[in-house]
Coordinates of C-alpha atoms and ligand atoms in Angstrom, one line a residue:
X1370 CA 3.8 80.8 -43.1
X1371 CA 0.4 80.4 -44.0
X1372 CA -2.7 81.2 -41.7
X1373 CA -3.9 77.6 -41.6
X1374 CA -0.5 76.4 -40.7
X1375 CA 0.2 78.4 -38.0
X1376 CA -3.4 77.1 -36.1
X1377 CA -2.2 73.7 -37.1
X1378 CA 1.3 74.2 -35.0
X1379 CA -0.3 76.0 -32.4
X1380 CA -2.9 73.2 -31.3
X1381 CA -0.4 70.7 -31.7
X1382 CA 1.9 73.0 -29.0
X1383 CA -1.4 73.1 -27.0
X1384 CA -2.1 69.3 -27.2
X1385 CA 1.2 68.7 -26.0
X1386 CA 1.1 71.4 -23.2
X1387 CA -0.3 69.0 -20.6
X1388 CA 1.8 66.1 -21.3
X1389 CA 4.9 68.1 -21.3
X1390 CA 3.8 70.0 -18.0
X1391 CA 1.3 67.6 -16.0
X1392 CA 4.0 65.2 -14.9
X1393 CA 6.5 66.7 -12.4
X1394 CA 9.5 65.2 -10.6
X1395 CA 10.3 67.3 -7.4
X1396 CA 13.3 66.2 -5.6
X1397 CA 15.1 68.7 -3.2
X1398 CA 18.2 70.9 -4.3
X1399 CA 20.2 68.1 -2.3
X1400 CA 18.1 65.1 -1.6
X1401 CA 20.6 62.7 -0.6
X1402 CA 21.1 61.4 3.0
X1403 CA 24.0 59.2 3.3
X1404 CA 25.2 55.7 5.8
X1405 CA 27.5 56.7 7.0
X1406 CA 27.1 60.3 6.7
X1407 CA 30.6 60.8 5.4
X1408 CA 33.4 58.3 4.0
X1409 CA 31.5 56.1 1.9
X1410 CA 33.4 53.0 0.9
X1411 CA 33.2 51.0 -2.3
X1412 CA 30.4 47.8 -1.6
X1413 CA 30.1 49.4 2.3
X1414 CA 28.1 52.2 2.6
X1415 CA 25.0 53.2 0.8
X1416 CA 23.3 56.8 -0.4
X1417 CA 19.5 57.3 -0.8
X1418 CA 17.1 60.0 -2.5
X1419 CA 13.7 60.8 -2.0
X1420 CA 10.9 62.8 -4.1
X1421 CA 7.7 62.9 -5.8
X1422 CA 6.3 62.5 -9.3
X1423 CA 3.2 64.2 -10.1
X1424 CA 1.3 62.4 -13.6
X1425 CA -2.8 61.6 -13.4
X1426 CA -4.5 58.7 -13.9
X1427 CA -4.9 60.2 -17.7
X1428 CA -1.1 60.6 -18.1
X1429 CA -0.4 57.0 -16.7
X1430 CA -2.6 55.5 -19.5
X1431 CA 0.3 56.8 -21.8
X1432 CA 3.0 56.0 -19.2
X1433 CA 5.1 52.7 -18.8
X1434 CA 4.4 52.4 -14.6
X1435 CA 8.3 52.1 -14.3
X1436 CA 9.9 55.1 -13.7
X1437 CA 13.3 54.7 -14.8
X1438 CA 16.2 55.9 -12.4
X1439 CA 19.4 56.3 -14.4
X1440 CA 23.1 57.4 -14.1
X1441 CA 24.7 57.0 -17.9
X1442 CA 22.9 53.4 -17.8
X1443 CA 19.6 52.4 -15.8
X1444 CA 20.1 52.0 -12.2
X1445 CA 16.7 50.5 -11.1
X1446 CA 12.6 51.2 -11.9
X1447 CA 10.3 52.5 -9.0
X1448 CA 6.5 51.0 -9.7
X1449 CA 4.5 53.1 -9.4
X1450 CA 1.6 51.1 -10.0
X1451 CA 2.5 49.2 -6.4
X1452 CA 2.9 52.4 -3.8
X1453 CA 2.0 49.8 -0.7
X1454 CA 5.9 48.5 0.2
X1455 CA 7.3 49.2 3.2
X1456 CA 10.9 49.3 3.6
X1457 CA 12.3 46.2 2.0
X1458 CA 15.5 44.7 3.8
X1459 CA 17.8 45.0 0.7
X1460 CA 19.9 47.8 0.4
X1461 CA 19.6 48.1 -3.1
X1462 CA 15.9 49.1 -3.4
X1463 CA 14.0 51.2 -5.5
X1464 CA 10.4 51.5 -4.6
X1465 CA 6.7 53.7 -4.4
X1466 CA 6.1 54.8 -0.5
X1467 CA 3.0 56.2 -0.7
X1468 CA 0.7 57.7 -3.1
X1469 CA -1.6 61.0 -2.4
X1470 CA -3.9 61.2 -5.0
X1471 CA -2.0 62.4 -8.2
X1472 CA 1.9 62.4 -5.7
X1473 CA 3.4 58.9 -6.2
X1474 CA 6.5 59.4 -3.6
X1475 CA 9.7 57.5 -4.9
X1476 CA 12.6 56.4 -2.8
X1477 CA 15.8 55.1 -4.4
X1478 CA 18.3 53.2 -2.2
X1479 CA 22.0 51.9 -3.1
X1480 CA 24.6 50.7 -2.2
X1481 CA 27.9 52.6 -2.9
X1482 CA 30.1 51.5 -5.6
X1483 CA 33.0 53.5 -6.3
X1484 CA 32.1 53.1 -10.3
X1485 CA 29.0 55.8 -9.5
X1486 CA 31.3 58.3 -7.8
X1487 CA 29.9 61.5 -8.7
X1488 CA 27.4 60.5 -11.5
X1489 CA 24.5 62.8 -11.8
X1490 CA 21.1 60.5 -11.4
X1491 CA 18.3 61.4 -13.1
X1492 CA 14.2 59.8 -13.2
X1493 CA 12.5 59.4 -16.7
X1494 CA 8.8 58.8 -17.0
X1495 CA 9.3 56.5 -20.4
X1496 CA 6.3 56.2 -22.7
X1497 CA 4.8 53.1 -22.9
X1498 CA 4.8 53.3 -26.7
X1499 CA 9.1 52.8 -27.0
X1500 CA 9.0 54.9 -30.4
X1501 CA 7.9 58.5 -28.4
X1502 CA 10.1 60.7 -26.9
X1503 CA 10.3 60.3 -22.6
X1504 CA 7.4 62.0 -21.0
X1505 CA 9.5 63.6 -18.4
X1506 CA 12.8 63.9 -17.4
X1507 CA 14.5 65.4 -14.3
X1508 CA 18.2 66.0 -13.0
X1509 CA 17.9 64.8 -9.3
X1510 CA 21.2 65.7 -8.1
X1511 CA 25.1 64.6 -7.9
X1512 CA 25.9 61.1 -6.0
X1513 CA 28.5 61.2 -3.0
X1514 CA 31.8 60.7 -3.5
X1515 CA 32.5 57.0 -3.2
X1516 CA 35.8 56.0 -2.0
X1517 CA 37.9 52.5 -2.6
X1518 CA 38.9 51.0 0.4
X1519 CA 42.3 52.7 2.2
X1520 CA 45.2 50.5 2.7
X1521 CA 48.6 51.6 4.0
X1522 CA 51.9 49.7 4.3
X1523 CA 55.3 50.6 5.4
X1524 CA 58.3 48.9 3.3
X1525 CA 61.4 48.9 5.4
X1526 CA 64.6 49.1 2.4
X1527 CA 63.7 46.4 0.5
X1528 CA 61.9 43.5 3.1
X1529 CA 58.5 43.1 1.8
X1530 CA 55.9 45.9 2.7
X1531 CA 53.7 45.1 5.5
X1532 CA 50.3 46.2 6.1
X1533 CA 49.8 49.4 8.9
X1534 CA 47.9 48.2 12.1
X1535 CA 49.2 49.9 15.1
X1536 CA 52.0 49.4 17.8
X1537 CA 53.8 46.4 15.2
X1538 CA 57.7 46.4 15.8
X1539 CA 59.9 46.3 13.1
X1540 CA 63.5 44.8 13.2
X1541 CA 66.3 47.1 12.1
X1542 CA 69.1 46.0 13.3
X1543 CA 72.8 46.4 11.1
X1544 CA 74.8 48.9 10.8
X1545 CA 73.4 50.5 7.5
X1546 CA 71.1 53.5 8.1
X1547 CA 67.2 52.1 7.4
X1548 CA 64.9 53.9 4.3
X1549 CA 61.0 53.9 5.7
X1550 CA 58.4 53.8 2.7
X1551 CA 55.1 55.2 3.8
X1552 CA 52.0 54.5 1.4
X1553 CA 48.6 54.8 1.3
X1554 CA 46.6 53.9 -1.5
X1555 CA 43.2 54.9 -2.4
X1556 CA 43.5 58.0 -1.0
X1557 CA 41.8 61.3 -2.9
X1558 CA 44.2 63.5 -4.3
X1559 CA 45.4 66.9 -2.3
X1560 CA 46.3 64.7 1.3
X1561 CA 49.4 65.0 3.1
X1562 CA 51.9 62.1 4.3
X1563 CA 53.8 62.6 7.4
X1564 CA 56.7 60.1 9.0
X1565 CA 58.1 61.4 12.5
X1566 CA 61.2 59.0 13.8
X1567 CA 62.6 60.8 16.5
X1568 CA 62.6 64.6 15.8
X1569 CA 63.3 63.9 11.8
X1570 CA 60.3 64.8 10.2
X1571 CA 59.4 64.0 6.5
X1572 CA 55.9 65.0 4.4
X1573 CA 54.7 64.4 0.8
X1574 CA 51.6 65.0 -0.8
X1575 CA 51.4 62.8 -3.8
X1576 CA 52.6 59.0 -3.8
X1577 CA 54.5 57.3 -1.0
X1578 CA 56.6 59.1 1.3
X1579 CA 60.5 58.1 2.9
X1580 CA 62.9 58.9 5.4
X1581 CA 66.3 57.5 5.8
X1582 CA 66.5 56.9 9.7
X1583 CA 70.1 57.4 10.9
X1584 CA 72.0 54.0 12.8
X1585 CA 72.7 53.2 15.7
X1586 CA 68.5 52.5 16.3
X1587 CA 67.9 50.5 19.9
X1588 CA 64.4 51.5 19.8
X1589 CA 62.5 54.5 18.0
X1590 CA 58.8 54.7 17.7
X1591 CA 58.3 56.3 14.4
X1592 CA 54.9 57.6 13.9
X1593 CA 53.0 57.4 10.1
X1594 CA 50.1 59.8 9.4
X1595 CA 48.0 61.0 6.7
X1596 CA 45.3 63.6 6.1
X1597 CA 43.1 63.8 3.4
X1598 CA 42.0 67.7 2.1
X1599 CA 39.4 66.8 -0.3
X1600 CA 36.4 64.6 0.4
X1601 CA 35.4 63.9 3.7
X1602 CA 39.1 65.0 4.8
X1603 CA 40.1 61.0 6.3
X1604 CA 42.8 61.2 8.8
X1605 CA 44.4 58.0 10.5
X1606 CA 48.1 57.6 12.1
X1607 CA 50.0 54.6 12.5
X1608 CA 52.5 53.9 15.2
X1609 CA 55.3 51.4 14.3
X1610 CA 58.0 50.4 17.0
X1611 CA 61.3 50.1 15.2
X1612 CA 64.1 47.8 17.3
X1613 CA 68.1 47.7 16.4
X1614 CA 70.8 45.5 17.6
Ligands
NAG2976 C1 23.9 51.4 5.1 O1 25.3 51.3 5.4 C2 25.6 51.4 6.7 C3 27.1 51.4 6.8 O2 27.7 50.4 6.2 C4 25.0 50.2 7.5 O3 25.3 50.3 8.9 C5 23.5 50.3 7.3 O4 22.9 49.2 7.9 C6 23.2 50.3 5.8 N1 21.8 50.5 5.7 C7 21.0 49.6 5.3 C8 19.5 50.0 5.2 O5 21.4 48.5 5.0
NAG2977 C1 -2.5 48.8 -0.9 O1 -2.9 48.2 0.4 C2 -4.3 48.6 0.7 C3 -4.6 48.0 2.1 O2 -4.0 46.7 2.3 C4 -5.2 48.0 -0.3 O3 -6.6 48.3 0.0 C5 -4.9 48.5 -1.7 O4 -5.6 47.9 -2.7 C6 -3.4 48.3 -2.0 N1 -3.1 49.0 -3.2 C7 -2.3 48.4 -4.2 C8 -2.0 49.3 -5.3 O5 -1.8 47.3 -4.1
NAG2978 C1 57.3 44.2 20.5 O1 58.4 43.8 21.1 C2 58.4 43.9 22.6 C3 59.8 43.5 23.1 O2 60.3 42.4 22.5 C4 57.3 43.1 23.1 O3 57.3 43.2 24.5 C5 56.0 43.5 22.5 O4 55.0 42.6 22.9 C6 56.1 43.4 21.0 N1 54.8 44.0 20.5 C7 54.2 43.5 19.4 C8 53.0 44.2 19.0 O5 54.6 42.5 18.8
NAG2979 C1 73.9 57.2 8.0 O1 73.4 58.5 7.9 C2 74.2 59.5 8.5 C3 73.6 60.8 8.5 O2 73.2 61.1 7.2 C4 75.6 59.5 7.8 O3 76.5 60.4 8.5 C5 76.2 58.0 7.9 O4 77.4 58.0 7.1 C6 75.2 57.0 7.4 N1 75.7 55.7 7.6 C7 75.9 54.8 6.6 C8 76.4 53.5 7.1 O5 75.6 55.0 5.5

């Protein structure tokens, strides 16, 4: 490699030193705070991140003012170039908080939907000219888990399944010993399903669960639980008062 060459590539690594370096993203190992701080449902709760981007008034002129806050498509922009909102009232909201000389502060808030469960988010400085490569580029972090809404039913043989609020009596009266179904759906896999009826005990952990409860029934409270081991470990239990005849 020639002499000439070599001074060439070297001031063109130079010349791209500060662009490459001067714009920083600094968001902290774990910058997400959560509402509510555990259990985030699909369309209900919502996760937020805060940091700061570092670029100069120099960089900017090269800079589109939207930095680009992405999962594996864009999520939102933060303008920079308008640091003077305060808290809007939607809960989807991207936006500048302040501005300290060259330290824009950018604050992305969303709701949670269960399709960005554990995507990684990432900020991109994009060039204003679309044919460069992006300025700058940094991982912010992992999203929370997102759940889908729990629902749980109890199917008694083959009558039609029916939703699990507390305390609901069930009619099993005949002479043919009764088959409880137990499910829970939208549950995180690694949880356990429990059905008590009377000192017989059955538990699962994966599907829906049954127990065969012995005739003659007059009137057996049969108690439905589940725990959840992975996530934010959800635990509920349902009591269902079964009456024979
Ligand atoms: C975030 O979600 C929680 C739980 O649904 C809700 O109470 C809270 O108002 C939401 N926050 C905002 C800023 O809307
Ligand atoms: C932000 O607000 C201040 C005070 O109202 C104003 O002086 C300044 O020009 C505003 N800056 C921008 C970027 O809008
Ligand atoms: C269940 O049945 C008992 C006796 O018939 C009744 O007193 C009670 O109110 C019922 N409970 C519900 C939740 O329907
Ligand atoms: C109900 O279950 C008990 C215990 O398994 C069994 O002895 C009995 O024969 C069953 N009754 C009917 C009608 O199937």
């Amino acid at each position: 490699m020639g002499a000439a060459r070599q001074i060439l590539l070297l001031g063109i690594f130079f010349c791209l030193l500060p662009g490459v370096f001067g714009q920083t993203f600094n968001f902290a190992a774990d910058p997400f705070t959560f509402d509510p701080s555990c259990g985030l449902e699909n369309l209900n709760g919502n996760w937020s991140a805060q940091g700061t981007l570092t670029i100069t008034a120099a960089e900017l002129v090269d800079a589109n003012p939207q930095i680009s806050i992405q999962t594996t498509s864009e999520l939102c922009t933060v303008d920079i170039s308008n640091c003077n909102v305060t808290s809007p009232s939607t809960i989807d909201a991207c936006y500048c908080t302040g501005r300290t000389g060259d330290v824009y502060t950018l604050f992305v808030r969303r709701r949670a939907r269960s399709s960005q469960s554990g995507a990684s988010l990432t900020a991109v400085v994009i060039p204003s000219d679309p044919f460069l490569a992006n300025l700058a580029k940094t991982d912010i972090g992992t999203l929370p888990l997102i759940y889908n809404t729990l629902s749980a039913s109890l199917q008694v043989d083959e009558d039609p399944p029916i939703d699990l609020p507390t305390n609901q009596n069930v009619s099993v009266s005949g002479s043919e010993n009764v088959t409880l179904k137990f499910c829970v759906a939208n549950l995180l896999p690694g949880y356990t399903l429990t059905i008590n009826v009377a000192g017989q005990t059955n538990t699962n952990t994966d599907g829906c669960l049954e127990l065969t409860v012995t005739q003659p029934i007059t009137v057996e409270t049969a108690t439905l639980s589940f725990v959840e081991t992975d996530g934010c470990g959800r635990t509920d239990s349902f009591m269902v008062t079964l009456r024979g005849g």
